[in-house]
Tab-separated table of C-alpha atoms in Angstrom:
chain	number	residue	atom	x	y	z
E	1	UNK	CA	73.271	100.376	114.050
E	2	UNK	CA	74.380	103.216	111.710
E	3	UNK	CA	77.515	104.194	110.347
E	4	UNK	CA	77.716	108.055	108.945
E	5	UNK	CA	80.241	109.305	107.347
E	6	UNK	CA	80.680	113.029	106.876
E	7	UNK	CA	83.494	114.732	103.688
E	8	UNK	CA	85.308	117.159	104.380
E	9	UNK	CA	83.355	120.034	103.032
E	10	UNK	CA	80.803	118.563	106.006
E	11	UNK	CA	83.522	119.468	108.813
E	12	UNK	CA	85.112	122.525	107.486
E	13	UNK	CA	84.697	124.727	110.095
E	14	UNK	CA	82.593	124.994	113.750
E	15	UNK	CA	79.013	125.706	111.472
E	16	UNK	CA	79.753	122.912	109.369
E	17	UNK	CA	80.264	120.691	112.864
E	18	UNK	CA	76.993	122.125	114.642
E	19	UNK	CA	75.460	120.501	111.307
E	20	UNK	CA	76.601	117.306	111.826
E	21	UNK	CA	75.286	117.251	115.618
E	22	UNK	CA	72.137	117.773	114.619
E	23	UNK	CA	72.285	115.126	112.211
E	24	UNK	CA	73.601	112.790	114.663
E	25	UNK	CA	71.512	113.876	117.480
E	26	UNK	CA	68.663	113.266	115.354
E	27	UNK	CA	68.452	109.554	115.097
E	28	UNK	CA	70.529	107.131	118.169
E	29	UNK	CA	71.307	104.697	116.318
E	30	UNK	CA	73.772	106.525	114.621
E	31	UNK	CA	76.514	105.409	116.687
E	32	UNK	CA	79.813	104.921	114.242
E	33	UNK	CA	81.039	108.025	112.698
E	34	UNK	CA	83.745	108.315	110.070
E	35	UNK	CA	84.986	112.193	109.264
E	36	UNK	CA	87.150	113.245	106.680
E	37	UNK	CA	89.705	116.212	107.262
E	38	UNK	CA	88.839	119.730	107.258
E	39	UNK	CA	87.393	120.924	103.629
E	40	UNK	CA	87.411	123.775	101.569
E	41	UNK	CA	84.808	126.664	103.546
E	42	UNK	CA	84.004	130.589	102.377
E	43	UNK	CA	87.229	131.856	104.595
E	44	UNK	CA	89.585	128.194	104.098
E	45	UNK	CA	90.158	128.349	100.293
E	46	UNK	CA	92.191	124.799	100.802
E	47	UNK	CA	91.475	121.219	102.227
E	48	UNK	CA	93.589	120.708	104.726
E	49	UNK	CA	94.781	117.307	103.234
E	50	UNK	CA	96.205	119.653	100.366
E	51	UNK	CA	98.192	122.122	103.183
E	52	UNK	CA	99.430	118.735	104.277
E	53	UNK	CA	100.692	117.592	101.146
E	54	UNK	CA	101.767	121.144	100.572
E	55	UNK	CA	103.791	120.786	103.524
E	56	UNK	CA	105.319	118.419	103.099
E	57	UNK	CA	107.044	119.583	100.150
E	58	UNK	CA	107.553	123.039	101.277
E	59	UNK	CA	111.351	123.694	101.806
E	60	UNK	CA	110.145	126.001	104.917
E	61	UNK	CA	108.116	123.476	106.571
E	62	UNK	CA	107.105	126.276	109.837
E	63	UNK	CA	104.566	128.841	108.025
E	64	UNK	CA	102.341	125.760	106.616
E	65	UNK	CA	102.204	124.206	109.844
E	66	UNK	CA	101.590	127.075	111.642
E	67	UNK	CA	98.794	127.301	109.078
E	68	UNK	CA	97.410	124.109	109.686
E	69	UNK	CA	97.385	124.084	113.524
E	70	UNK	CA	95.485	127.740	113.420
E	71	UNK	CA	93.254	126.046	111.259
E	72	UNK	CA	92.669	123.520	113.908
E	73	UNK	CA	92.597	125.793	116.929
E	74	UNK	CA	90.140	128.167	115.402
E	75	UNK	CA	87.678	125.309	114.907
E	76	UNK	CA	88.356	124.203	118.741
E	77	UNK	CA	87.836	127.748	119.852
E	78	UNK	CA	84.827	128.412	117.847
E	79	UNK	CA	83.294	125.532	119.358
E	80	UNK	CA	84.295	126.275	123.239
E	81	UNK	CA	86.118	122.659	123.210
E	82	UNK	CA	88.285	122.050	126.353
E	83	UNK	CA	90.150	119.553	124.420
E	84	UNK	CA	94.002	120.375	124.140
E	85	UNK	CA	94.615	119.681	120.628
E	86	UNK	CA	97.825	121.896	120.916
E	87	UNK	CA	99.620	118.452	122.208
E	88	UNK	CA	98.634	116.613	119.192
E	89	UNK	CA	100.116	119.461	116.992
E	90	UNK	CA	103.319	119.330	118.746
E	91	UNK	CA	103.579	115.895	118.236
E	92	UNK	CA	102.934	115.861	114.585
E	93	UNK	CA	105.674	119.114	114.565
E	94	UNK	CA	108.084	117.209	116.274
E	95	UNK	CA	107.821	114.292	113.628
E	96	UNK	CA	108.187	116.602	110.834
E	97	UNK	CA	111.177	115.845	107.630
E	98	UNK	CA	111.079	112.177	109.451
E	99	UNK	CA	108.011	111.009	109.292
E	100	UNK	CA	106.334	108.988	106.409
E	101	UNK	CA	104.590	110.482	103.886
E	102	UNK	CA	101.187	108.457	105.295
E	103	UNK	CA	101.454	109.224	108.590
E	104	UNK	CA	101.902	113.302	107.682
E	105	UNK	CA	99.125	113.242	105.025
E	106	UNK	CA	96.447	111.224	107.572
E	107	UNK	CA	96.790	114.015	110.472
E	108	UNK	CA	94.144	116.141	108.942
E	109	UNK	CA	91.579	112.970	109.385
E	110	UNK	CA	93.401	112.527	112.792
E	111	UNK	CA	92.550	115.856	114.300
E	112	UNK	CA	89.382	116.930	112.837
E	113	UNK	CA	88.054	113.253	114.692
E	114	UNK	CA	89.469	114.423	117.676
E	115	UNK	CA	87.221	117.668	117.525
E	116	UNK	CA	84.555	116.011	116.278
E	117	UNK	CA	84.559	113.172	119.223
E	118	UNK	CA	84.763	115.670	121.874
E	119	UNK	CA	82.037	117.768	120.644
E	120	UNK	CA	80.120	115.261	120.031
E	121	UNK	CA	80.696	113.524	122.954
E	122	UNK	CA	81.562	110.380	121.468
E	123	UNK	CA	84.437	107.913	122.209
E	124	UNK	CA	87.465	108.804	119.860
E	125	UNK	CA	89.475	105.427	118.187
E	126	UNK	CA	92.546	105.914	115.980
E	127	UNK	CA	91.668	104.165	112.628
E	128	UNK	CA	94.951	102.586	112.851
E	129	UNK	CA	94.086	100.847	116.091
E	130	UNK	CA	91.288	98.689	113.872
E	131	UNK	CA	91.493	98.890	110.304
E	132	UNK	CA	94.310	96.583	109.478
E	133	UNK	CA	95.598	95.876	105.988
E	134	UNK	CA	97.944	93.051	104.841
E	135	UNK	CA	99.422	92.322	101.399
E	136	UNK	CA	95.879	91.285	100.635
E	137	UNK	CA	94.346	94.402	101.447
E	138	UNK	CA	92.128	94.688	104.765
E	139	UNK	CA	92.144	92.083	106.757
E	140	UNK	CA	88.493	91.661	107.639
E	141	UNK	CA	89.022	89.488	110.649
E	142	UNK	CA	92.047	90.559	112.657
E	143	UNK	CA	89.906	94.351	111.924
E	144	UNK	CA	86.558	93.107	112.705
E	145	UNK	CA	87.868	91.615	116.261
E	146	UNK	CA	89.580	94.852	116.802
E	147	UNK	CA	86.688	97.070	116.137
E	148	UNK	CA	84.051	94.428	118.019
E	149	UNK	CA	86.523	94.800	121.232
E	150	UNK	CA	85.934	98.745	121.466
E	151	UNK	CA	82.379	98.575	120.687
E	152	UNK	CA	81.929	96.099	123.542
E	153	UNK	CA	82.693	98.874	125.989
E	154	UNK	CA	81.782	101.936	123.668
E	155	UNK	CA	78.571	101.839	121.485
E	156	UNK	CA	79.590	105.616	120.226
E	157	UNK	CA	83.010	106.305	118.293
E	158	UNK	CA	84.344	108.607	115.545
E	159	UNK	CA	86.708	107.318	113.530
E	160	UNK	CA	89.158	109.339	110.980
E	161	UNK	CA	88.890	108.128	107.770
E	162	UNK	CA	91.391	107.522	104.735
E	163	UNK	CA	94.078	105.496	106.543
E	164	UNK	CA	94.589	102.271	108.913
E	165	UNK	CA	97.513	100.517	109.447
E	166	UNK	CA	99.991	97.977	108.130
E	167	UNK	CA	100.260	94.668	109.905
E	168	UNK	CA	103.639	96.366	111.452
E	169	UNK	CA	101.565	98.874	112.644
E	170	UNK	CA	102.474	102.008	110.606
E	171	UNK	CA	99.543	104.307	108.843
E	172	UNK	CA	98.609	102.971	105.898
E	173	UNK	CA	96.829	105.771	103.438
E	174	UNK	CA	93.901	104.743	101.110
E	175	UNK	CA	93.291	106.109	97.843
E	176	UNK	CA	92.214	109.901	98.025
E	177	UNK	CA	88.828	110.125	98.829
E	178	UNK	CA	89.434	107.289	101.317
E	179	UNK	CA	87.121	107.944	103.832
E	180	UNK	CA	84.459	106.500	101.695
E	181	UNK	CA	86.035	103.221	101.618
E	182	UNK	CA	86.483	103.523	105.787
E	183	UNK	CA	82.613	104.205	106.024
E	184	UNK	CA	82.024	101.252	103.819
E	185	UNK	CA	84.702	98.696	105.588
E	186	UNK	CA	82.973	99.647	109.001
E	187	UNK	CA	79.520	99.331	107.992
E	188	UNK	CA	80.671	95.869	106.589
E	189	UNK	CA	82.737	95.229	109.957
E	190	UNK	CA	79.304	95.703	112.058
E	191	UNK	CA	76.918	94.502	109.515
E	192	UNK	CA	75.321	97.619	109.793
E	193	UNK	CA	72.014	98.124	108.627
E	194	UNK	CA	72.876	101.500	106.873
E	195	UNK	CA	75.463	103.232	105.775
E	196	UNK	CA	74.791	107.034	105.452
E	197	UNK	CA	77.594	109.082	103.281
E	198	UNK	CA	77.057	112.609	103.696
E	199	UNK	CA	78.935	115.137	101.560
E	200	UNK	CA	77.553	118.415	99.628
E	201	UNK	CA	74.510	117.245	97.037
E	202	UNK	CA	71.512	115.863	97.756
E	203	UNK	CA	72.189	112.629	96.101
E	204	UNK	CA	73.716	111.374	92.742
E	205	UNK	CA	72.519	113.012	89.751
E	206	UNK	CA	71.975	111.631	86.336
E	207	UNK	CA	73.520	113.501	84.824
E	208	UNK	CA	76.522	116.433	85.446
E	209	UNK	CA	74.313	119.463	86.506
E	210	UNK	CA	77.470	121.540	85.106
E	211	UNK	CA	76.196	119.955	81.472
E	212	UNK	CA	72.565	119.216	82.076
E	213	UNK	CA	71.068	122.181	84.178
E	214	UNK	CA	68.575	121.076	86.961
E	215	UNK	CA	69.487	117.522	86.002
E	216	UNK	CA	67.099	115.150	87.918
E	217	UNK	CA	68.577	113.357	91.591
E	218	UNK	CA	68.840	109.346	90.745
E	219	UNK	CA	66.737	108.182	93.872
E	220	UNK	CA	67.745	104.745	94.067
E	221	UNK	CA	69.817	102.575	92.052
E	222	UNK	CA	71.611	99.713	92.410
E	223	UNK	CA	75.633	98.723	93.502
E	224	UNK	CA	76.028	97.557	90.419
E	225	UNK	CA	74.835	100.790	88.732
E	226	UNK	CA	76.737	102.989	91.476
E	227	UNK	CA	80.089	101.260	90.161
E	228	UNK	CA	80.044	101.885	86.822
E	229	UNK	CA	79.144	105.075	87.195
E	230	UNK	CA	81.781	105.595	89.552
E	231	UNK	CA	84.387	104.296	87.174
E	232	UNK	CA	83.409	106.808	84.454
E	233	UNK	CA	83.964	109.356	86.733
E	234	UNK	CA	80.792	110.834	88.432
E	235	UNK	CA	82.898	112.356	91.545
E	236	UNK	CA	80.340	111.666	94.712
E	237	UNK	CA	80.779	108.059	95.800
E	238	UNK	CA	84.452	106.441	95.567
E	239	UNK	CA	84.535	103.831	93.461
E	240	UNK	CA	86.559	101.433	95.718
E	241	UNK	CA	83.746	101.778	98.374
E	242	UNK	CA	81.373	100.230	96.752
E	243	UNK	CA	82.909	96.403	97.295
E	244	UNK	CA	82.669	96.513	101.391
E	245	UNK	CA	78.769	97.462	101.537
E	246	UNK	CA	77.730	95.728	98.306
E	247	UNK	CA	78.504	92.266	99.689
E	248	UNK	CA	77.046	92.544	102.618
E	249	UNK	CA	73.822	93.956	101.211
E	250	UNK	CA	73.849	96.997	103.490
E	251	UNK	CA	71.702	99.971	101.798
E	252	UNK	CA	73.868	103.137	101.304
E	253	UNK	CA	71.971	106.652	101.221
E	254	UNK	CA	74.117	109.446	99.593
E	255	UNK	CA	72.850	112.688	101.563
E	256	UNK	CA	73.483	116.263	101.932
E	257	UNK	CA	74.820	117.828	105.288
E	258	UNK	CA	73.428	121.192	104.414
E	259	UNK	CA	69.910	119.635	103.258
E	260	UNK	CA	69.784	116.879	105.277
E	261	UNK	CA	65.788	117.325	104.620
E	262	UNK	CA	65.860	117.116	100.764
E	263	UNK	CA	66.958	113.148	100.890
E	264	UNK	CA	69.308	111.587	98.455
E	265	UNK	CA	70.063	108.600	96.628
E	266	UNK	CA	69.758	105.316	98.233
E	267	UNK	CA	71.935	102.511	96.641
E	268	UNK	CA	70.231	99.079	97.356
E	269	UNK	CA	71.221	95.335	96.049
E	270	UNK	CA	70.326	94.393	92.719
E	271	UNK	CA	67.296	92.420	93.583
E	272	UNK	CA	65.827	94.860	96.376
E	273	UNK	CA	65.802	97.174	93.638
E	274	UNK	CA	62.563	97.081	91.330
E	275	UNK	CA	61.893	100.350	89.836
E	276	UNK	CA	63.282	100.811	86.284
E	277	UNK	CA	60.606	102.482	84.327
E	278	UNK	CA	62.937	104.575	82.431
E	279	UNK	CA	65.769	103.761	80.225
E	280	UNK	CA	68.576	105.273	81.809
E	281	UNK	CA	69.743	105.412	85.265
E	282	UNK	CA	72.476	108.062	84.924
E	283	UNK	CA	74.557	109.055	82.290
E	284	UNK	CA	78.604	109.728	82.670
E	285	UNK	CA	81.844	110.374	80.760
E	286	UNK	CA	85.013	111.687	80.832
E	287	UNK	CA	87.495	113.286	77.602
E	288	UNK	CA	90.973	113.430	75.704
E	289	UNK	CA	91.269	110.075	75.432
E	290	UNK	CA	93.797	108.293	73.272
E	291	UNK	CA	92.629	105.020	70.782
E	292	UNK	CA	95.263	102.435	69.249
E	293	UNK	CA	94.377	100.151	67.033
E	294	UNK	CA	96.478	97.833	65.799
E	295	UNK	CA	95.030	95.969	62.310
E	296	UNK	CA	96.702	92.145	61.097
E	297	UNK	CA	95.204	89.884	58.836
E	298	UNK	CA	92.743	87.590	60.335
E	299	UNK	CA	93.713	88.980	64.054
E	300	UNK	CA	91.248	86.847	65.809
E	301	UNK	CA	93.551	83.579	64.508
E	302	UNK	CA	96.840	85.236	65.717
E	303	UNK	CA	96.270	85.829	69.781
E	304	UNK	CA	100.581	85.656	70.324
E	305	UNK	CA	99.748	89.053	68.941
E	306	UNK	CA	97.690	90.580	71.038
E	307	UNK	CA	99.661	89.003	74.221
E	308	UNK	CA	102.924	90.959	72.626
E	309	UNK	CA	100.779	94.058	72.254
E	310	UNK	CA	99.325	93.888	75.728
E	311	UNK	CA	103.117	93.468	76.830
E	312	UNK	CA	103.796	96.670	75.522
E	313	UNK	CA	101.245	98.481	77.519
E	314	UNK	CA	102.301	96.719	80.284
E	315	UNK	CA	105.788	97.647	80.031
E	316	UNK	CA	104.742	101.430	80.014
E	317	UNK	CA	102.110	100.676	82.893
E	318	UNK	CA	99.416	101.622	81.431
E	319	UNK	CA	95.696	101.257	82.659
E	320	UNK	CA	93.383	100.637	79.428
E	321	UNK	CA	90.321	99.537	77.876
E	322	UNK	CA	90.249	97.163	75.009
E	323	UNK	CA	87.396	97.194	72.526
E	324	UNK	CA	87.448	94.331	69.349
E	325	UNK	CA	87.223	96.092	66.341
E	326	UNK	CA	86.715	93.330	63.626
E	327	UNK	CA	88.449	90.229	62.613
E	328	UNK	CA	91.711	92.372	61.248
E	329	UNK	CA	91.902	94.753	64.589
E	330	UNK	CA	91.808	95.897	67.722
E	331	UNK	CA	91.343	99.145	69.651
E	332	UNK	CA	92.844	100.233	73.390
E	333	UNK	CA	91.872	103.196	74.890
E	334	UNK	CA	93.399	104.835	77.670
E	335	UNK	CA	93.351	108.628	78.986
E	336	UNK	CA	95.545	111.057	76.702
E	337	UNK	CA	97.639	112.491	79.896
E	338	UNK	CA	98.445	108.978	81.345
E	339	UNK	CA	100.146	107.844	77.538
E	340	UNK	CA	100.930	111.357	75.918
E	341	UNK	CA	104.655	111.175	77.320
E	342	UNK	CA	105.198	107.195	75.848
E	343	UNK	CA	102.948	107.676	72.901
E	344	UNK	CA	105.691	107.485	70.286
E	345	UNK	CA	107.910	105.581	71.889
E	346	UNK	CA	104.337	102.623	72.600
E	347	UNK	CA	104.092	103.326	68.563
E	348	UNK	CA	107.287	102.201	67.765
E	349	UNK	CA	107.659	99.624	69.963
E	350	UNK	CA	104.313	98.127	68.852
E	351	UNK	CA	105.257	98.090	65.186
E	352	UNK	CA	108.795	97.001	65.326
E	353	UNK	CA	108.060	93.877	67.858
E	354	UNK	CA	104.537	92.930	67.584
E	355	UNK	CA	104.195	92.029	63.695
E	356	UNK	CA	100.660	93.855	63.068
E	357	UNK	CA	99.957	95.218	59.661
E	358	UNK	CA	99.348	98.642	61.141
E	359	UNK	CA	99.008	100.870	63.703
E	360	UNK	CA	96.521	103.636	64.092
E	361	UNK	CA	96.156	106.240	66.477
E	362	UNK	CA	93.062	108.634	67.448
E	363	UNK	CA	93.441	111.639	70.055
E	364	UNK	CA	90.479	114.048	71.537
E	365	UNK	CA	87.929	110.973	71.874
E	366	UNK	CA	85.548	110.980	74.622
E	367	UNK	CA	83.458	108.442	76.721
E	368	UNK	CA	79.994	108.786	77.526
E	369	UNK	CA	78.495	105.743	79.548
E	370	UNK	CA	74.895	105.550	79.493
E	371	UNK	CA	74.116	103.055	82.502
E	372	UNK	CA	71.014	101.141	83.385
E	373	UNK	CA	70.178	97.526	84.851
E	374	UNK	CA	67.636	97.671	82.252
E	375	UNK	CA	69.957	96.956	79.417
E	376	UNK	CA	71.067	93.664	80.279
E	377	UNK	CA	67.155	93.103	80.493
E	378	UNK	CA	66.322	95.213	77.205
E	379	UNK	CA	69.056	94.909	74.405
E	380	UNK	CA	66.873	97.132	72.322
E	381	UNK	CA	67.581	99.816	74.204
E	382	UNK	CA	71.335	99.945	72.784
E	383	UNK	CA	69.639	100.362	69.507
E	384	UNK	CA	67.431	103.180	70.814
E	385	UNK	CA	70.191	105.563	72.289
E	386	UNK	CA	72.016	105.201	69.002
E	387	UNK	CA	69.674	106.061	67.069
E	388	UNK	CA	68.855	109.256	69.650
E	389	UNK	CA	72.624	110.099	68.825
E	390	UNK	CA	72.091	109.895	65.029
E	391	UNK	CA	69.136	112.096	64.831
E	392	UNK	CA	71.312	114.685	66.378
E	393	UNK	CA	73.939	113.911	64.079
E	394	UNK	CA	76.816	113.128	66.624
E	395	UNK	CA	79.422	111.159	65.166
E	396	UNK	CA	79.666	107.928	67.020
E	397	UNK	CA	83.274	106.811	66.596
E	398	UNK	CA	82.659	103.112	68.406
E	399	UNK	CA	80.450	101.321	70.645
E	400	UNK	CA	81.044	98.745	73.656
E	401	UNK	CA	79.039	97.186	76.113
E	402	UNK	CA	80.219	96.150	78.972
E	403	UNK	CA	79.800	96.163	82.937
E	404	UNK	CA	77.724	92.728	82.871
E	405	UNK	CA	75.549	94.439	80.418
E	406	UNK	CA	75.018	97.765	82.566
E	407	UNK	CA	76.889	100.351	80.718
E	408	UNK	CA	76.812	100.911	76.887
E	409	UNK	CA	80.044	103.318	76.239
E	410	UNK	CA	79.935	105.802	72.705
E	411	UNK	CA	83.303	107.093	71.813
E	412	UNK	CA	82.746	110.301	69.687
E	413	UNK	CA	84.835	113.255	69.410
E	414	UNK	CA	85.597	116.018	72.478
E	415	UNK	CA	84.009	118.396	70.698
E	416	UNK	CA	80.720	116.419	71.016
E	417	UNK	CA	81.004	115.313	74.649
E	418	UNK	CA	78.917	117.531	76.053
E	419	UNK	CA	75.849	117.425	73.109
E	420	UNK	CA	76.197	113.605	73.678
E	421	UNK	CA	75.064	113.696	77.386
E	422	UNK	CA	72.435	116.229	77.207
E	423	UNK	CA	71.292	114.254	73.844
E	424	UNK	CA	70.766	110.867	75.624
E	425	UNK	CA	69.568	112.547	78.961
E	426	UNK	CA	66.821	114.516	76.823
E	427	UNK	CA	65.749	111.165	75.080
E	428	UNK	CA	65.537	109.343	78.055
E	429	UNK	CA	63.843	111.550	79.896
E	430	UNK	CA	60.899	111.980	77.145
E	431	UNK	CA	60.651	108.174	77.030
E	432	UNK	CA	60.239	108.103	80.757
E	433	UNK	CA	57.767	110.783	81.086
E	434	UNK	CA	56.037	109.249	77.826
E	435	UNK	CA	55.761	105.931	80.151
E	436	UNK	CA	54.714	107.423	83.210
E	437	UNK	CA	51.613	109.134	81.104
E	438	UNK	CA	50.821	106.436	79.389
């Protein structure tokens, strides 16, 4: 058995659905799909998860949700369905200003798996009928019974993605770009033997194509390699989907709806996974990032420090990276717009109440993440990047390893983000091509 997922930009309109039946139609055992709402298409400038959430803060509720239900209708029509989705609109209408804000924001999921169930001519099941989350997070049993019971009289069902429900029953929304993580929790749920996520590229790249132009498609890596790269930001897989697939060893393939011919990227377990003759698997980053670093004597000695300057951050909520930066300091980094708001008032706090010597702060830095299994194998290759940087004379503010020794991290400045990743892409790319003629 197969479970497919399909984005939204997959099920944007009735073309975009004809696509997926062919996809589907194509292989049988293909039998759980997840769908995403309605994205972005040539004549729908906006996801419909965005009119939603534009909705619901609209003081005029009735244009936007006329809006939306067109929206819906129009796909319906285009596709000749005889389903009566207007009683599923007037439902969600006669909920509206008391509602909660993850029941509202779930409909476009909701309705777009209606379509898609009846066109495809598959069994629809609300994800909040069997994707069940306690204070824990999901609850794989109480879920996996749930799901087994429909499956025992259905072998074909599209889910909506992004939400379940809350041991009370309520919609509970994941994180945005949730239907990932559904895929991944069902594929777990049936111990499927793939999980397929198909969006708009033909795989992950190594490297952003908006940066390095006709970058080459990554065409297999491992979970361990997908989730740092996720973390740093690469966009196509969510990062919290990873967990659900990677411990049950189920292979994911990353495909592309409109290509379904070119393949993708399949992401494998660590020790199905023996290619690896090049340095780099994929390269990633993100900038304006903030770095404090706080300096005391002999630091390392004083650790009531550093539990009073983790406080701090704490207290202000923030999500950071730490990074030892000697004997007499230590660095944090953490995205400029989450700390630009509390920057003087973290300063302050953090030299009035956590006796350091110092406090030193460094704005426009950026990340780049150069990722490969191979490093925790090879250490020189930390040594070789480096030195690609310093030929090009990049200014390499720190260094970190990290990610079980799968991700080496360079800080340098904004202005030399994007030099950075097409440096270390160029280098690795010569050493690999170097290796194959060898």
């Amino acid at each position: 058995m197969k479970v497919v997922k399909f984005g939204g930009s997959s099920v944007a309109d009735a073309g975009q659905f004809k696509k997926v039946k062919q996809i589907i139609n194509s292989d049988r055992k293909r039998q759980i799909v997840v769908v995403s709402a309605a994205g972005k298409s040539s004549s729908e400038p906006v996801k419909m998860t965005d009119m939603l959430l534009n909705l619901e803060q609209a003081a005029d509720s009735e244009p936007l949700f006329q809006a939306v239900s067109d929206r819906i209708i129009k796909i319906r029509n285009d596709l000749a369905l005889s389903i009566k989705i207007e009683k599923d609109l007037q439902i969600i209408h006669q909920q509206l200003g008391t509602c909660s804000h993850d029941y509202l924001i779930s409909r476009g999921e909701y309705l777009t798996a209606k379509l898609m169930a009846k066109y495809l001519g598959y069994y629809f099941v609300d994800a909040k009928d069997i994707l069940i989350f306690d204070n824990q997070g999901i609850n794989y049993v109480q879920s996996q019974k749930r799901l087994l019971n429909v499956l025992a009289t259905h072998s074909q069902i599209v889910v909506p993605g992004f939400y379940g429900a809350n041991e009370n029953g309520s919609v509970h929304l994941m994180p945005r770009g949730g239907s990932d993580i559904s895929g991944s929790l069902l594929a777990n749920l049936v111990d499927a033997e793939l999980y397929e996520n198909w969006t708009d590229v033909s795989g992950i790249l190594m490297a952003d194509p908006r940066i390095v132009s006709n970058s080459q498609k990554i065409d297999s890596l491992t979970y361990d390699e997908l989730q740092e790269l996720s973390y740093m930001g690469i966009g196509v897989f969510q990062e919290e989907a990873v967990r659900p697939v990677r411990e049950k060893h189920i292979p994911t393939a990353i495909l592309n709806t409109n290509q379904p011919e070119a393949g993708g990227t399949l992401v494998v377990s660590a020790h199905e996974d023996e290619k690896k003759d090049q340095i780099v698997t994929g390269i990633a980053g993100r900038k304006d990032c903030t770095v404090i670093t706080i300096r005391k004597y002999q630091l390392n000695k004083h650790l009531e420090v550093l539990q009073k300057v983790l406080a701090v951050f704490q207290k202000f909520d923030l999500a950071i990276n730490s990074v030892p930066s000697g004997n007499d300091g230590f660095s944090f980094l953490c995205q400029h717009a989450e700390i630009a708001t509390h920057l003087s008032a973290i300063i302050s706090k953090l030299k009035k109440t956590c006796g350091v010597d110092s406090v030193e702060v460094n704005q426009n830095i950026a990340l780049v993440a150069a990722v490969s299994l191979q490093l925790s194998k090879r250490p020189a290759i930390a040594g070789k990047i480096l030195n690609y940087l310093d030929s090009s004379l990049i200014h390499v503010r720190f260094v970190f390893q990290e990610g079980s020794d799968l991700k080496i991290v360079f800080g340098v400045n904004n202005d030399d983000y994007e030099k950075t990743i097409k440096q270390i892409y160029r280098e690795s790319m010569e050493h690999h091509f170097k290796k194959i003629s060898a």
